[in-house]
Amino acid sequence: MKFLDQAKVILKSGDGGGGCVSFRREKFIEFGGPDGGNGGKGGDIIFEAADNLNTLIDYRYQQHYTAPNGRGGAGRDRSGLNGEDLVLKVPPGTEILDEDKETVLYDLSKKGDRVVFLKGGDGGFGNAHYKSSTNQAPRHSTPGYPGLERIVWLRLKLIADVGLVGLPNAGKSTLLSVCSAAKPKIADYPFTTLSPNLGVVSIGDKSDRLSFVMADIPGLIEGANEGAGLGDRFLGHIERCKVLVHLIDATEKDVVKSYRVIREELKGYGGGLTKKKEMVVLNKIDALTEEEIKKKTEKLRKETKKKIYAISAVAGIGVKELIYALGTKIAA
C-alpha cells in the first residue's frame, strides 16, 4: 500500500428536511386540524481514529464527502428521518488542519479519538408545531437548515517511540530491518527511502518483554528546512517520538560535521525536536580499523557530550546493546 501523509478533503454535512403543511381530513372528524410533521436533521461529518489504518491513501482518490440530508416531514404528524452520520476513518496521529495548512483544528492522536467536525442542519417545523389556541389552523412550515461546508487538510504524523534521523545512506533502513521485521528498501545510493517506514522492535524474554515502535524517515541534507532534497516534510513523523537516534556514517571524513548538519536541520524545523532525548550512533564501523573507530568516537563524544554507540547494522556489531539501551531510555 502506498504511503500518503497529506490529503485535501472537501466536506459538507447534510441539509435538514423541510416541515410539512397538512390537515386531517377524515370524513367523520368534525375538527381535523393541522398534522404536518417536522423535517429530519441532516447527517453530521465525524472523524474517527481507527487502529487498522496507517496511511491517508483513501483520501487521494476521493476528495468530496457529503453527509445524507434529512427527510421532509409528512402528514399524520410523521417526522422525517434523520440523515445518517458520515464517519470518516483516519489513522491515529492524524491532524485536521484549516485550509491554510497551518492552523491545527483537531488532533486525533489515539485510537478511538472521535470528533463531530461538521454538524448537520436542523429539520424545519411542520404546521402542527405552530398550532396554538389563537392559531388553530396554521398554513405555514419552515424549510430545513442547510448543512455546513468546509475545506480541510488531513496531515498524518506517525506514532512511534523511536525516530531514526541522519544523512542519506547513513544506514537507517538497514538498522530498522535488522531490529524488526520491517522490509524497507535498501540500496547503496542516497535517498533510497522516499517515505517513512515503521517497525516493531521486541527485546527480552516472554516474562520480561519490552516492545517499541521505530520509525525511519528519508535522509536529510543541508538546507532541508528550506526545501533542499526531500525537504523537511517528513520530520513531522518524529515529532511524537520519545527518543531520536542520530545515525552517522562512520566512513564520512568529518563525522562531527555530519552531526552538526542534522542538528541544524532539526533546529530549523522546530517542533521541539532538539529538546528530545537523543542517542548518537556511529554506524558502519565494520569498514574502519579499531584506531579509526576510537578516533571518530572520541571526536563525537567531545562534540555531543553524550555516550557514542559504535555499531554495524549489516554485521550486527553492537546492535543488541543499542536496542537494550533504547528500551531503557524509553521506559525511563
mmCIF file of C-alpha atoms in Angstrom:
data_model
loop_
_atom_site.group_PDB
_atom_site.id
_atom_site.type_symbol
_atom_site.label_atom_id
_atom_site.label_comp_id
_atom_site.label_asym_id
_atom_site.label_seq_id
_atom_site.Cartn_x
_atom_site.Cartn_y
_atom_site.Cartn_z
ATOM 1 C CA MET A 1 0.000 0.000 0.000
ATOM 2 C CA LYS A 2 1.352 3.404 -0.946
ATOM 3 C CA PHE A 3 2.150 5.758 1.936
ATOM 4 C CA LEU A 4 0.331 9.107 1.877
ATOM 5 C CA ASP A 5 0.592 11.534 4.762
ATOM 6 C CA GLN A 6 -1.304 14.584 3.442
ATOM 7 C CA ALA A 7 -4.689 14.907 1.794
ATOM 8 C CA LYS A 8 -7.131 17.694 0.984
ATOM 9 C CA VAL A 9 -10.833 16.963 1.542
ATOM 10 C CA ILE A 10 -13.980 18.976 0.804
ATOM 11 C CA LEU A 11 -16.754 18.308 3.306
ATOM 12 C CA LYS A 12 -20.454 19.084 3.550
ATOM 13 C CA SER A 13 -22.821 18.000 6.300
ATOM 14 C CA GLY A 14 -26.406 17.073 5.451
ATOM 15 C CA ASP A 15 -29.219 19.595 4.986
ATOM 16 C CA GLY A 16 -32.211 19.407 7.298
ATOM 17 C CA GLY A 17 -35.513 18.202 5.864
ATOM 18 C CA GLY A 18 -38.363 20.667 5.392
ATOM 19 C CA GLY A 19 -41.504 20.727 7.569
ATOM 20 C CA CYS A 20 -44.854 19.683 6.129
ATOM 21 C CA VAL A 21 -48.174 21.548 5.808
ATOM 22 C CA SER A 22 -51.019 19.065 6.220
ATOM 23 C CA PHE A 23 -54.526 18.864 7.720
ATOM 24 C CA ARG A 24 -56.601 15.955 8.960
ATOM 25 C CA ARG A 25 -59.455 15.337 6.523
ATOM 26 C CA GLU A 26 -61.147 12.163 7.794
ATOM 27 C CA LYS A 27 -64.855 12.063 6.932
ATOM 28 C CA PHE A 28 -66.226 11.650 10.452
ATOM 29 C CA ILE A 29 -63.843 14.017 12.301
ATOM 30 C CA GLU A 30 -65.503 17.400 12.519
ATOM 31 C CA PHE A 31 -62.474 19.472 13.523
ATOM 32 C CA GLY A 32 -59.448 17.976 11.770
ATOM 33 C CA GLY A 33 -56.705 20.456 12.498
ATOM 34 C CA PRO A 34 -53.082 20.575 11.335
ATOM 35 C CA ASP A 35 -50.985 17.397 11.364
ATOM 36 C CA GLY A 36 -47.847 18.294 9.338
ATOM 37 C CA GLY A 37 -44.692 16.689 10.799
ATOM 38 C CA ASN A 38 -41.221 18.150 11.287
ATOM 39 C CA GLY A 39 -38.296 17.522 8.963
ATOM 40 C CA GLY A 40 -35.373 15.284 9.931
ATOM 41 C CA LYS A 41 -31.899 16.513 10.893
ATOM 42 C CA GLY A 42 -29.089 16.295 8.330
ATOM 43 C CA GLY A 43 -26.176 13.900 8.900
ATOM 44 C CA ASP A 44 -23.022 15.013 10.724
ATOM 45 C CA ILE A 45 -19.471 14.696 9.404
ATOM 46 C CA ILE A 46 -17.435 12.771 12.004
ATOM 47 C CA PHE A 47 -13.713 11.942 12.072
ATOM 48 C CA GLU A 48 -12.585 8.844 13.950
ATOM 49 C CA ALA A 49 -9.083 7.439 14.533
ATOM 50 C CA ALA A 50 -9.080 3.751 13.545
ATOM 51 C CA ASP A 51 -6.336 1.367 14.657
ATOM 52 C CA ASN A 52 -6.123 -0.616 11.425
ATOM 53 C CA LEU A 53 -5.048 2.347 9.252
ATOM 54 C CA ASN A 54 -1.559 3.813 8.744
ATOM 55 C CA THR A 55 -1.937 5.956 5.614
ATOM 56 C CA LEU A 56 -4.309 8.537 4.129
ATOM 57 C CA ILE A 57 -4.292 6.870 0.714
ATOM 58 C CA ASP A 58 -8.107 6.502 0.710
ATOM 59 C CA TYR A 59 -8.463 10.289 0.576
ATOM 60 C CA ARG A 60 -6.308 10.643 -2.511
ATOM 61 C CA TYR A 61 -8.895 9.192 -4.873
ATOM 62 C CA GLN A 62 -11.984 10.758 -3.313
ATOM 63 C CA GLN A 63 -11.912 14.337 -2.086
ATOM 64 C CA HIS A 64 -15.595 15.245 -1.782
ATOM 65 C CA TYR A 65 -17.626 13.891 1.128
ATOM 66 C CA THR A 66 -21.277 14.814 1.691
ATOM 67 C CA ALA A 67 -23.428 13.503 4.538
ATOM 68 C CA PRO A 68 -27.027 12.456 3.702
ATOM 69 C CA ASN A 69 -29.812 15.033 4.008
ATOM 70 C CA GLY A 70 -32.704 14.716 6.452
ATOM 71 C CA ARG A 71 -36.063 13.639 5.010
ATOM 72 C CA GLY A 72 -39.001 16.020 4.876
ATOM 73 C CA GLY A 73 -41.937 15.733 7.327
ATOM 74 C CA ALA A 74 -45.286 14.207 6.300
ATOM 75 C CA GLY A 75 -48.946 14.296 7.271
ATOM 76 C CA ARG A 76 -50.372 12.462 10.274
ATOM 77 C CA ASP A 77 -47.659 14.069 12.429
ATOM 78 C CA ARG A 78 -44.938 11.964 10.851
ATOM 79 C CA SER A 79 -41.454 13.411 11.302
ATOM 80 C CA GLY A 80 -38.865 12.920 8.581
ATOM 81 C CA LEU A 81 -35.950 10.532 9.088
ATOM 82 C CA ASN A 82 -32.639 11.985 10.215
ATOM 83 C CA GLY A 83 -29.776 11.731 7.740
ATOM 84 C CA GLU A 84 -27.145 9.152 8.694
ATOM 85 C CA ASP A 85 -23.877 10.492 10.068
ATOM 86 C CA LEU A 86 -20.868 10.143 7.765
ATOM 87 C CA VAL A 87 -17.901 8.707 9.710
ATOM 88 C CA LEU A 88 -14.515 9.276 8.060
ATOM 89 C CA LYS A 89 -11.856 6.955 9.481
ATOM 90 C CA VAL A 90 -8.260 8.142 9.676
ATOM 91 C CA PRO A 91 -5.050 6.672 11.178
ATOM 92 C CA PRO A 92 -4.147 7.572 14.788
ATOM 93 C CA GLY A 93 -1.866 10.605 14.747
ATOM 94 C CA THR A 94 -3.878 12.496 12.111
ATOM 95 C CA GLU A 95 -4.221 16.248 12.438
ATOM 96 C CA ILE A 96 -7.107 18.171 10.871
ATOM 97 C CA LEU A 97 -5.805 21.472 9.506
ATOM 98 C CA ASP A 98 -7.636 24.527 8.258
ATOM 99 C CA GLU A 99 -7.456 25.425 4.575
ATOM 100 C CA ASP A 100 -4.271 27.442 5.232
ATOM 101 C CA LYS A 101 -2.469 24.140 6.104
ATOM 102 C CA GLU A 102 -1.107 25.719 9.293
ATOM 103 C CA THR A 103 -3.943 26.069 11.830
ATOM 104 C CA VAL A 104 -4.496 22.775 13.674
ATOM 105 C CA LEU A 105 -8.213 22.341 14.343
ATOM 106 C CA TYR A 106 -8.144 18.860 15.894
ATOM 107 C CA ASP A 107 -5.510 16.253 16.702
ATOM 108 C CA LEU A 108 -6.681 12.630 16.690
ATOM 109 C CA SER A 109 -3.617 11.181 18.400
ATOM 110 C CA LYS A 110 -5.041 7.966 19.895
ATOM 111 C CA LYS A 111 -7.075 5.035 18.646
ATOM 112 C CA GLY A 112 -10.778 5.721 19.194
ATOM 113 C CA ASP A 113 -10.449 9.521 19.242
ATOM 114 C CA ARG A 114 -13.621 10.908 17.670
ATOM 115 C CA VAL A 115 -14.805 14.401 16.819
ATOM 116 C CA VAL A 116 -18.036 15.718 15.303
ATOM 117 C CA PHE A 117 -16.446 18.071 12.797
ATOM 118 C CA LEU A 118 -19.494 19.453 10.945
ATOM 119 C CA LYS A 119 -22.996 19.246 12.374
ATOM 120 C CA GLY A 120 -25.888 18.579 10.053
ATOM 121 C CA GLY A 121 -28.628 21.183 9.547
ATOM 122 C CA ASP A 122 -31.699 21.010 11.779
ATOM 123 C CA GLY A 123 -35.001 19.976 10.268
ATOM 124 C CA GLY A 124 -37.772 22.519 9.706
ATOM 125 C CA PHE A 125 -41.040 22.600 11.659
ATOM 126 C CA GLY A 126 -44.312 21.361 10.218
ATOM 127 C CA ASN A 127 -47.560 23.320 10.631
ATOM 128 C CA ALA A 128 -48.606 21.149 13.611
ATOM 129 C CA HIS A 129 -45.748 22.772 15.538
ATOM 130 C CA TYR A 130 -47.332 26.208 15.143
ATOM 131 C CA LYS A 131 -50.790 25.202 16.344
ATOM 132 C CA SER A 132 -51.989 27.259 19.330
ATOM 133 C CA SER A 133 -55.212 28.472 20.923
ATOM 134 C CA THR A 134 -55.083 31.615 18.829
ATOM 135 C CA ASN A 135 -53.852 29.976 15.626
ATOM 136 C CA GLN A 136 -55.699 26.692 15.274
ATOM 137 C CA ALA A 137 -55.145 26.233 11.531
ATOM 138 C CA PRO A 138 -51.606 27.420 10.669
ATOM 139 C CA ARG A 139 -50.828 27.088 6.997
ATOM 140 C CA HIS A 140 -47.089 27.553 7.063
ATOM 141 C CA SER A 141 -43.981 25.488 7.814
ATOM 142 C CA THR A 142 -40.247 26.146 7.765
ATOM 143 C CA PRO A 143 -37.646 24.649 5.442
ATOM 144 C CA GLY A 144 -34.720 22.683 6.829
ATOM 145 C CA TYR A 145 -31.494 24.461 7.704
ATOM 146 C CA PRO A 146 -28.614 23.917 5.284
ATOM 147 C CA GLY A 147 -25.582 21.862 6.298
ATOM 148 C CA LEU A 148 -22.088 23.284 6.743
ATOM 149 C CA GLU A 149 -19.314 23.211 4.145
ATOM 150 C CA ARG A 150 -15.584 23.306 4.748
ATOM 151 C CA ILE A 151 -12.286 22.510 3.052
ATOM 152 C CA VAL A 152 -9.631 20.993 5.311
ATOM 153 C CA TRP A 153 -6.273 19.241 5.081
ATOM 154 C CA LEU A 154 -5.501 15.954 6.804
ATOM 155 C CA ARG A 155 -1.897 15.506 7.923
ATOM 156 C CA LEU A 156 -0.608 12.263 9.376
ATOM 157 C CA LYS A 157 2.152 12.183 11.985
ATOM 158 C CA LEU A 158 3.173 8.616 12.698
ATOM 159 C CA ILE A 159 3.004 7.327 16.260
ATOM 160 C CA ALA A 160 6.424 5.872 17.136
ATOM 161 C CA ASP A 161 8.639 5.610 20.215
ATOM 162 C CA VAL A 162 11.963 5.913 18.389
ATOM 163 C CA GLY A 163 12.787 8.027 15.340
ATOM 164 C CA LEU A 164 15.849 7.448 13.143
ATOM 165 C CA VAL A 165 17.447 10.577 11.674
ATOM 166 C CA GLY A 166 20.597 11.099 9.669
ATOM 167 C CA LEU A 167 22.082 11.982 6.319
ATOM 168 C CA PRO A 168 21.204 9.891 3.251
ATOM 169 C CA ASN A 169 22.911 6.481 3.234
ATOM 170 C CA ALA A 170 23.661 6.559 6.962
ATOM 171 C CA GLY A 171 22.127 3.082 7.297
ATOM 172 C CA LYS A 172 18.783 3.921 8.880
ATOM 173 C CA SER A 173 16.740 1.476 6.790
ATOM 174 C CA THR A 174 19.309 -1.269 7.356
ATOM 175 C CA LEU A 175 19.142 -0.768 11.127
ATOM 176 C CA LEU A 176 15.329 -0.873 11.028
ATOM 177 C CA SER A 177 15.365 -4.115 9.028
ATOM 178 C CA VAL A 178 17.846 -5.712 11.467
ATOM 179 C CA CYS A 179 15.946 -4.646 14.604
ATOM 180 C CA SER A 180 12.444 -5.501 13.387
ATOM 181 C CA ALA A 181 10.501 -7.493 10.814
ATOM 182 C CA ALA A 182 10.116 -4.416 8.588
ATOM 183 C CA LYS A 183 11.334 -4.748 4.987
ATOM 184 C CA PRO A 184 12.281 -1.232 3.830
ATOM 185 C CA LYS A 185 14.014 -0.731 0.505
ATOM 186 C CA ILE A 186 17.800 -0.847 0.936
ATOM 187 C CA ALA A 187 20.375 0.156 -1.693
ATOM 188 C CA ASP A 188 23.831 1.714 -1.926
ATOM 189 C CA TYR A 189 22.705 5.096 -3.225
ATOM 190 C CA PRO A 190 21.264 8.182 -1.462
ATOM 191 C CA PHE A 191 17.515 8.763 -0.968
ATOM 192 C CA THR A 192 16.611 5.076 -1.223
ATOM 193 C CA THR A 193 13.907 5.743 1.361
ATOM 194 C CA LEU A 194 11.253 8.027 -0.129
ATOM 195 C CA SER A 195 8.593 7.638 2.577
ATOM 196 C CA PRO A 196 8.641 6.760 6.296
ATOM 197 C CA ASN A 197 8.782 3.135 7.420
ATOM 198 C CA LEU A 198 7.684 1.640 10.717
ATOM 199 C CA GLY A 199 8.897 -1.468 12.539
ATOM 200 C CA VAL A 200 8.169 -3.069 15.915
ATOM 201 C CA VAL A 201 11.278 -3.907 17.960
ATOM 202 C CA SER A 202 10.995 -6.515 20.740
ATOM 203 C CA ILE A 203 13.585 -7.246 23.437
ATOM 204 C CA GLY A 204 13.706 -9.575 26.412
ATOM 205 C CA ASP A 205 12.080 -12.956 27.008
ATOM 206 C CA LYS A 206 8.397 -13.789 27.391
ATOM 207 C CA SER A 207 8.312 -12.927 31.088
ATOM 208 C CA ASP A 208 10.011 -9.556 30.684
ATOM 209 C CA ARG A 209 9.387 -8.483 27.082
ATOM 210 C CA LEU A 210 9.544 -4.852 26.005
ATOM 211 C CA SER A 211 8.322 -3.720 22.600
ATOM 212 C CA PHE A 212 8.556 -0.326 20.966
ATOM 213 C CA VAL A 213 7.879 1.175 17.542
ATOM 214 C CA MET A 214 10.760 2.520 15.462
ATOM 215 C CA ALA A 215 10.284 4.977 12.578
ATOM 216 C CA ASP A 216 12.723 5.504 9.718
ATOM 217 C CA ILE A 217 12.319 8.715 7.716
ATOM 218 C CA PRO A 218 14.019 9.778 4.463
ATOM 219 C CA GLY A 219 17.512 11.201 4.848
ATOM 220 C CA LEU A 220 18.080 14.901 5.388
ATOM 221 C CA ILE A 221 20.664 17.075 3.680
ATOM 222 C CA GLU A 222 21.967 20.551 4.407
ATOM 223 C CA GLY A 223 19.230 23.102 3.686
ATOM 224 C CA ALA A 224 16.398 20.594 4.077
ATOM 225 C CA ASN A 225 14.388 23.027 6.219
ATOM 226 C CA GLU A 226 14.494 25.396 3.222
ATOM 227 C CA GLY A 227 13.297 22.711 0.806
ATOM 228 C CA ALA A 228 16.555 21.095 -0.339
ATOM 229 C CA GLY A 229 16.427 17.399 -1.236
ATOM 230 C CA LEU A 230 13.190 15.898 0.012
ATOM 231 C CA GLY A 231 12.878 18.866 2.366
ATOM 232 C CA ASP A 232 11.795 18.558 5.992
ATOM 233 C CA ARG A 233 8.251 17.395 5.232
ATOM 234 C CA PHE A 234 8.777 14.023 6.888
ATOM 235 C CA LEU A 235 10.189 15.430 10.120
ATOM 236 C CA GLY A 236 6.619 15.768 11.374
ATOM 237 C CA HIS A 237 6.575 11.975 11.724
ATOM 238 C CA ILE A 238 9.132 12.069 14.530
ATOM 239 C CA GLU A 239 7.550 14.923 16.494
ATOM 240 C CA ARG A 240 5.732 12.382 18.695
ATOM 241 C CA CYS A 241 8.794 10.153 19.271
ATOM 242 C CA LYS A 242 10.207 9.806 22.768
ATOM 243 C CA VAL A 243 13.794 9.219 21.597
ATOM 244 C CA LEU A 244 15.696 10.230 18.471
ATOM 245 C CA VAL A 245 18.516 8.015 17.226
ATOM 246 C CA HIS A 246 21.014 10.114 15.314
ATOM 247 C CA LEU A 247 22.780 7.773 12.874
ATOM 248 C CA ILE A 248 26.156 8.872 11.478
ATOM 249 C CA ASP A 249 28.049 7.127 8.698
ATOM 250 C CA ALA A 250 31.459 6.159 10.114
ATOM 251 C CA THR A 251 33.015 6.247 6.620
ATOM 252 C CA GLU A 252 32.422 10.016 6.381
ATOM 253 C CA LYS A 253 35.603 12.070 6.629
ATOM 254 C CA ASP A 254 34.140 14.580 9.082
ATOM 255 C CA VAL A 255 31.651 12.840 11.378
ATOM 256 C CA VAL A 256 31.272 15.953 13.544
ATOM 257 C CA LYS A 257 30.157 17.980 10.526
ATOM 258 C CA SER A 258 27.597 15.274 9.672
ATOM 259 C CA TYR A 259 26.215 15.513 13.188
ATOM 260 C CA ARG A 260 26.032 19.324 13.084
ATOM 261 C CA VAL A 261 24.235 19.359 9.714
ATOM 262 C CA ILE A 262 21.369 17.259 11.048
ATOM 263 C CA ARG A 263 21.162 19.180 14.319
ATOM 264 C CA GLU A 264 20.877 22.432 12.363
ATOM 265 C CA GLU A 265 18.058 20.993 10.253
ATOM 266 C CA LEU A 266 16.208 19.823 13.371
ATOM 267 C CA LYS A 267 16.644 23.277 14.877
ATOM 268 C CA GLY A 268 15.443 24.976 11.691
ATOM 269 C CA TYR A 269 12.335 22.792 11.587
ATOM 270 C CA GLY A 270 11.381 23.470 15.219
ATOM 271 C CA GLY A 271 8.625 21.410 16.796
ATOM 272 C CA GLY A 272 10.763 20.759 19.893
ATOM 273 C CA LEU A 273 12.895 18.144 18.078
ATOM 274 C CA THR A 274 16.176 19.444 19.500
ATOM 275 C CA LYS A 275 14.845 19.046 23.049
ATOM 276 C CA LYS A 276 14.021 15.360 22.701
ATOM 277 C CA LYS A 277 16.132 12.577 24.186
ATOM 278 C CA GLU A 278 18.903 11.757 21.739
ATOM 279 C CA MET A 279 21.219 8.805 21.187
ATOM 280 C CA VAL A 280 24.201 9.265 18.874
ATOM 281 C CA VAL A 281 25.163 6.167 16.887
ATOM 282 C CA LEU A 282 28.233 5.691 14.710
ATOM 283 C CA ASN A 283 27.252 3.147 12.049
ATOM 284 C CA LYS A 284 29.265 1.077 9.518
ATOM 285 C CA ILE A 285 32.232 0.557 11.860
ATOM 286 C CA ASP A 286 32.966 -2.737 10.067
ATOM 287 C CA ALA A 287 34.600 -0.597 7.345
ATOM 288 C CA LEU A 288 37.079 1.022 9.801
ATOM 289 C CA THR A 289 40.074 -0.048 11.817
ATOM 290 C CA GLU A 290 39.972 -0.077 15.621
ATOM 291 C CA GLU A 291 42.109 3.053 15.723
ATOM 292 C CA GLU A 292 39.805 4.951 13.323
ATOM 293 C CA ILE A 293 36.729 3.910 15.309
ATOM 294 C CA LYS A 294 38.279 5.134 18.540
ATOM 295 C CA LYS A 295 39.357 8.439 16.973
ATOM 296 C CA LYS A 296 35.935 9.242 15.440
ATOM 297 C CA THR A 297 34.056 8.110 18.543
ATOM 298 C CA GLU A 298 36.144 10.438 20.684
ATOM 299 C CA LYS A 299 35.507 13.384 18.341
ATOM 300 C CA LEU A 300 31.752 12.811 18.531
ATOM 301 C CA ARG A 301 31.846 12.443 22.317
ATOM 302 C CA LYS A 302 33.591 15.815 22.664
ATOM 303 C CA GLU A 303 31.041 17.450 20.345
ATOM 304 C CA THR A 304 27.877 15.930 21.792
ATOM 305 C CA LYS A 305 28.854 15.337 25.457
ATOM 306 C CA LYS A 306 26.985 12.017 25.152
ATOM 307 C CA LYS A 307 27.833 8.335 25.052
ATOM 308 C CA ILE A 308 28.526 7.232 21.483
ATOM 309 C CA TYR A 309 27.257 3.826 20.347
ATOM 310 C CA ALA A 310 29.507 2.281 17.699
ATOM 311 C CA ILE A 311 27.666 -0.316 15.610
ATOM 312 C CA SER A 312 27.490 -2.050 12.273
ATOM 313 C CA ALA A 313 23.889 -2.750 11.306
ATOM 314 C CA VAL A 314 24.986 -5.008 8.418
ATOM 315 C CA ALA A 315 27.377 -7.106 10.511
ATOM 316 C CA GLY A 316 25.215 -6.976 13.649
ATOM 317 C CA ILE A 317 28.005 -5.462 15.761
ATOM 318 C CA GLY A 318 26.714 -3.556 18.817
ATOM 319 C CA VAL A 319 23.086 -3.673 17.643
ATOM 320 C CA LYS A 320 21.814 -5.666 20.624
ATOM 321 C CA GLU A 321 23.456 -3.272 23.090
ATOM 322 C CA LEU A 322 21.859 -0.333 21.270
ATOM 323 C CA ILE A 323 18.389 -1.916 21.380
ATOM 324 C CA TYR A 324 18.614 -2.575 25.122
ATOM 325 C CA ALA A 325 19.829 0.992 25.716
ATOM 326 C CA LEU A 326 16.860 2.285 23.691
ATOM 327 C CA GLY A 327 14.443 0.185 25.728
ATOM 328 C CA THR A 328 15.897 1.591 28.958
ATOM 329 C CA LYS A 329 15.704 5.174 27.648
ATOM 330 C CA ILE A 330 12.079 4.783 26.532
ATOM 331 C CA ALA A 331 11.000 3.247 29.852
ATOM 332 C CA ALA A 332 12.750 5.992 31.862
#
